[in-house]
Short mmCIF file of C-alpha atoms in Angstrom, two decimals:
data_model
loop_
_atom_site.label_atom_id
_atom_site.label_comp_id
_atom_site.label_asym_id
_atom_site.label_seq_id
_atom_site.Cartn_x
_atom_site.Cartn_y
_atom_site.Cartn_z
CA UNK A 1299 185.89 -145.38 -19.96
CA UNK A 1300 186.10 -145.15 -15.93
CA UNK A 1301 186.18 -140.84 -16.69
CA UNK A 1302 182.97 -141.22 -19.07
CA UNK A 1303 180.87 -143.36 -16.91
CA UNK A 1304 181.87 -140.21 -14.08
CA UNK A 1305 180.74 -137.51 -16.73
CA UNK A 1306 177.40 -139.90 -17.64
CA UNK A 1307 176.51 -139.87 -13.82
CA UNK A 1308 177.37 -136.29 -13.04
CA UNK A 1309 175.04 -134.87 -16.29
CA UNK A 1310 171.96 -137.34 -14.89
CA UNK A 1311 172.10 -135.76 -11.60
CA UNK A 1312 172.70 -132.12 -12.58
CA UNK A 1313 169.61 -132.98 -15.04
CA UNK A 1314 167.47 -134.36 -12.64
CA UNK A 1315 168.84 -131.56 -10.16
CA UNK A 1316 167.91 -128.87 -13.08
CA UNK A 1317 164.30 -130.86 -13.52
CA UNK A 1318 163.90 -130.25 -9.83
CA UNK A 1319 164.41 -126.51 -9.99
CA UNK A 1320 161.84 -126.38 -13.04
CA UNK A 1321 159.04 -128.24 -11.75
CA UNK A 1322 159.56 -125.86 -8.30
CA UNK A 1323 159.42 -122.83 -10.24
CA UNK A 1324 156.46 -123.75 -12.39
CA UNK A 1325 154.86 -124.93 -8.71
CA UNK A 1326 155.50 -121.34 -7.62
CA UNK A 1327 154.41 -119.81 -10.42
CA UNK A 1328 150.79 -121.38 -10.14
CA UNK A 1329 150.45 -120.97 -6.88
CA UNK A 1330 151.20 -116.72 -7.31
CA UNK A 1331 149.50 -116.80 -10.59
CA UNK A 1332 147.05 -119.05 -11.12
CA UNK A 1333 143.27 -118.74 -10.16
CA UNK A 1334 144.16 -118.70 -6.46
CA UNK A 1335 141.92 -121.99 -5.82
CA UNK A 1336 142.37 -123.87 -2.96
CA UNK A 1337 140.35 -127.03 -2.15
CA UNK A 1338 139.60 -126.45 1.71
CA UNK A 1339 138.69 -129.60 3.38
CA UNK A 1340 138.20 -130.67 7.29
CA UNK A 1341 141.50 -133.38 7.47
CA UNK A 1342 143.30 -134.45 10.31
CA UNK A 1343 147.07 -132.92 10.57
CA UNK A 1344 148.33 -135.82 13.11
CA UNK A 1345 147.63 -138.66 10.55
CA UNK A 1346 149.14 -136.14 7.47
CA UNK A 1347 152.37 -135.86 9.24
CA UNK A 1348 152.53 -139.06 10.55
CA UNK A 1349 152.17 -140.78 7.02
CA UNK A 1350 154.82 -138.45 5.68
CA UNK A 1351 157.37 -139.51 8.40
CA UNK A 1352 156.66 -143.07 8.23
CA UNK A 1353 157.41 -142.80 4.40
CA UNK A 1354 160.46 -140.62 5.02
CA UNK A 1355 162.15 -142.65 7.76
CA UNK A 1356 164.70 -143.68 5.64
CA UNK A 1357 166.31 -140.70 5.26
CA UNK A 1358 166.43 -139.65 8.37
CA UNK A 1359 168.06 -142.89 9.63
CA UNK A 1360 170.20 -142.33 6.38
CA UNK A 1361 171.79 -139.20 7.91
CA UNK A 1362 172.43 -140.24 11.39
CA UNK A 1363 168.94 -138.20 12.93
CA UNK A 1364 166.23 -138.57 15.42
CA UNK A 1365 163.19 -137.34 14.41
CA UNK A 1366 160.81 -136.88 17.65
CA UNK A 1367 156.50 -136.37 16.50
CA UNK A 1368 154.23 -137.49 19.85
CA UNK A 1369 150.83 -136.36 19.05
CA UNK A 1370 149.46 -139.41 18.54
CA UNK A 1371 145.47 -137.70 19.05
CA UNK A 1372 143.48 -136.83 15.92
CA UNK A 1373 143.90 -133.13 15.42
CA UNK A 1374 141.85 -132.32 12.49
CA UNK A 1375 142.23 -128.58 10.62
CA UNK A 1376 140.90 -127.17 7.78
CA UNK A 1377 143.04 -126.78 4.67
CA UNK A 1378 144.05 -128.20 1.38
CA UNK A 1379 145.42 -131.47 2.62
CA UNK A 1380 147.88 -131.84 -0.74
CA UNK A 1381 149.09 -127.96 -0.44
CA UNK A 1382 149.95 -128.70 3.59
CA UNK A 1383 151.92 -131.18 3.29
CA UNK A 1384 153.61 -129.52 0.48
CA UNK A 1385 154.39 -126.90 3.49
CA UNK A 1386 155.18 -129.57 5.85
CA UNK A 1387 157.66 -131.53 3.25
CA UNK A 1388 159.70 -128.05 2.81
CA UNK A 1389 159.94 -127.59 6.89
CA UNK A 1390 160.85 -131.19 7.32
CA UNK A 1391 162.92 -131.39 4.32
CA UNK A 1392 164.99 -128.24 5.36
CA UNK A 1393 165.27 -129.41 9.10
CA UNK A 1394 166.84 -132.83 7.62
CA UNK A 1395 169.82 -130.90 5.55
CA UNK A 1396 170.97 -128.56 8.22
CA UNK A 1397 169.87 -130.71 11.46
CA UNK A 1398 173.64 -130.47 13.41
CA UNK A 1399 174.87 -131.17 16.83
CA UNK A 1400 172.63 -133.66 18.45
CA UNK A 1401 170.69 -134.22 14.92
CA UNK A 1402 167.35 -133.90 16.46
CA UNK A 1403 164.05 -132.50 14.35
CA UNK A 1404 160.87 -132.13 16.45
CA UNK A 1405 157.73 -131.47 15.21
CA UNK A 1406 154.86 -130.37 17.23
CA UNK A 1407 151.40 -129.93 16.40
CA UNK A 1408 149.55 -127.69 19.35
CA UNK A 1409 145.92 -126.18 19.30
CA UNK A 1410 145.75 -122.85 20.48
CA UNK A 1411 142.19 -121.62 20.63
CA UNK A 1412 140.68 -121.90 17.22
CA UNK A 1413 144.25 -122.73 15.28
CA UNK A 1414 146.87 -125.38 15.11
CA UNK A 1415 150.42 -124.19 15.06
CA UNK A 1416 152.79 -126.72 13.59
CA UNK A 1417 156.31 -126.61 14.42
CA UNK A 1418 159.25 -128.20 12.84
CA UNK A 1419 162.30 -127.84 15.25
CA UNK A 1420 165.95 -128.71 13.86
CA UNK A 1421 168.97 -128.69 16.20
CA UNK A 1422 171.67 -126.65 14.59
CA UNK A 1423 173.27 -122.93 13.90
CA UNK A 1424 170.48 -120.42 13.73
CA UNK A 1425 169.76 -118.98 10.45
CA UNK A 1426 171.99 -115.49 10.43
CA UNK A 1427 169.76 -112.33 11.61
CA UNK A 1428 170.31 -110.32 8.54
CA UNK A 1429 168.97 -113.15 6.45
CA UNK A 1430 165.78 -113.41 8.07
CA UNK A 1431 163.80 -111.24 6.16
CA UNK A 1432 164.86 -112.60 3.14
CA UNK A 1433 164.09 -116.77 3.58
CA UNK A 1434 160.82 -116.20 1.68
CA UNK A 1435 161.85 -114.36 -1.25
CA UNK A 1436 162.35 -116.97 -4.40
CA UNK A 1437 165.96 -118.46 -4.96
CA UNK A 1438 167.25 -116.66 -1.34
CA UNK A 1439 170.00 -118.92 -0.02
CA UNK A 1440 171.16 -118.32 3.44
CA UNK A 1441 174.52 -120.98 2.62
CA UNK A 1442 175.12 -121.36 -0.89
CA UNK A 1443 177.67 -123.66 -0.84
CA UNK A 1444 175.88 -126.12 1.55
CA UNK A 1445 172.14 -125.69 -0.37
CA UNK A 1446 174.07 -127.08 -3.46
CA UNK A 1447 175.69 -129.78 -1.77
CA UNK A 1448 172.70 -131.18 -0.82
CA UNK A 1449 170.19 -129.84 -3.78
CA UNK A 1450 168.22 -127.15 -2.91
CA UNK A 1451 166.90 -124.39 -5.18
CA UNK A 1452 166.23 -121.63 -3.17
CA UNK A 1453 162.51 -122.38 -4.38
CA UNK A 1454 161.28 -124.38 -1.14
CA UNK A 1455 159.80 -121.27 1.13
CA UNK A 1456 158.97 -119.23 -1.64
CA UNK A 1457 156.47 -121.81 -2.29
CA UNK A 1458 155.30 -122.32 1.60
CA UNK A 1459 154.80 -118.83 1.53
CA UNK A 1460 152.58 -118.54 -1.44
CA UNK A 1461 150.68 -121.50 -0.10
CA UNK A 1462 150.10 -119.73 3.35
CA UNK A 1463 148.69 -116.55 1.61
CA UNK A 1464 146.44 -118.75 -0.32
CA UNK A 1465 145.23 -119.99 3.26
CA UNK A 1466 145.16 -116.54 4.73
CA UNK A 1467 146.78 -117.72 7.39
CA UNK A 1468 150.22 -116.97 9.38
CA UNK A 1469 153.89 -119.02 8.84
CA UNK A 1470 157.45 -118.03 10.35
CA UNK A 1471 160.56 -118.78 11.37
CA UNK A 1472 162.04 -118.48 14.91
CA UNK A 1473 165.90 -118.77 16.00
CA UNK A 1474 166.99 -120.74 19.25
CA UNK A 1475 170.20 -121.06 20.54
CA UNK A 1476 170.61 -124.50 19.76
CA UNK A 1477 168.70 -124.33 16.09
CA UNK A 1478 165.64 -123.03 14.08
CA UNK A 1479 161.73 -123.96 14.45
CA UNK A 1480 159.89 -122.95 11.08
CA UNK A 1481 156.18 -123.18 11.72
CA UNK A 1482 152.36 -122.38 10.11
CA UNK A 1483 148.97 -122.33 11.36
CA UNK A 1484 145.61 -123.48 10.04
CA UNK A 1485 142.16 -123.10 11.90
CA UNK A 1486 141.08 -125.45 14.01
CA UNK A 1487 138.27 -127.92 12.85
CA UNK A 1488 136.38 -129.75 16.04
CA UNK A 1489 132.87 -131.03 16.84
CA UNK A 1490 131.47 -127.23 15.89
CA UNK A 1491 132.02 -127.92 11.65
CA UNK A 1492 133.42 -125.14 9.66
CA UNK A 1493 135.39 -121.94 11.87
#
């Protein structure tokens, strides 16, 4: 009975890990195949990514991190607010599995002439040179071992990437020393309306 309620618990969460995977890949697929629609509206990024790190503070506290955001300011873009922080839940959710060392992620929102780069810092090993030009391609793993242990399909970039080309606008990756910073830009919306 003990061994069956063990088998029972392990088949849910493969399943619901499986379900996961799907509902990615279907994600992906629409976003490289479908009309190529994206419902562009001024928002502001500050607020986004401050509601989605109020909501996820529990996991972060969960696995022993600090998470540091101090743009308090409106900073308002231009974007499709739902596809965004699609982009920003894949940074923040990949900087929260392989923050290390002093478990810090720090996110950064800073204007630079008529764009906003967002940054999502994570303290930890860099990502291995000779996977670099491979993070974006669907189902790449840099650590297979450790993206199972904690869920990941491989999916997550893929589909930052193929909401970035929807925006026409630039995403990457940079290594540190002491970790990674993904980031992405969107145009800058101020007083002047549309850019």
């Amino acid at each position: 009975p003990e061994n069956r309620a063990f088998y029972l618990e392990t088949i849910v969460e493969e399943s619901d890990r499986m379900n996961n995977i799907v509902q990615k890949v279907l994600q992906l697929n629409q976003l490289e195949f479908g009309d190529g629609s994206v419902s562009m509206e001024r928002f502001d990024i500050t607020a986004l990514i401050s509601n989605y790190l109020e909501n996820a503070s529990i996991l972060a506290q969960k696995n022993g991190l600090t998470v540091q955001f101090e743009q308090k300011d409106p900073l308002f873009v231009w974007g499709d607010p739902f596809l965004i922080q699609e982009v920003f839940q894949n940074y923040y959710s990949n900087a929260l599995n392989h923050a290390d060392g002093e478990k810090v992620i720090d996110i950064r929102c800073e204007p630079a002439g008529d764009l906003v780069r967002v940054t999502v810092f994570n303290t930890g090993n860099p990502i291995p040179e000779k996977s670099l030009p491979h993070i974006w391609e669907k189902f790449y793993k840099v650590d297979k071992a450790r993206t199972r242990a904690y869920g990941g399909s491989g999916v997550g970039l893929s589909i930052v990437k193929a909401i970035m080309d929807l925006h026409h606008r630039d995403y990457g990756v940079e290594n540190y020393e002491n970790g990674v910073a993904f980031w992405f830009e969107l145009d800058r919306s101020g007083d002047k309306g549309s850019s």
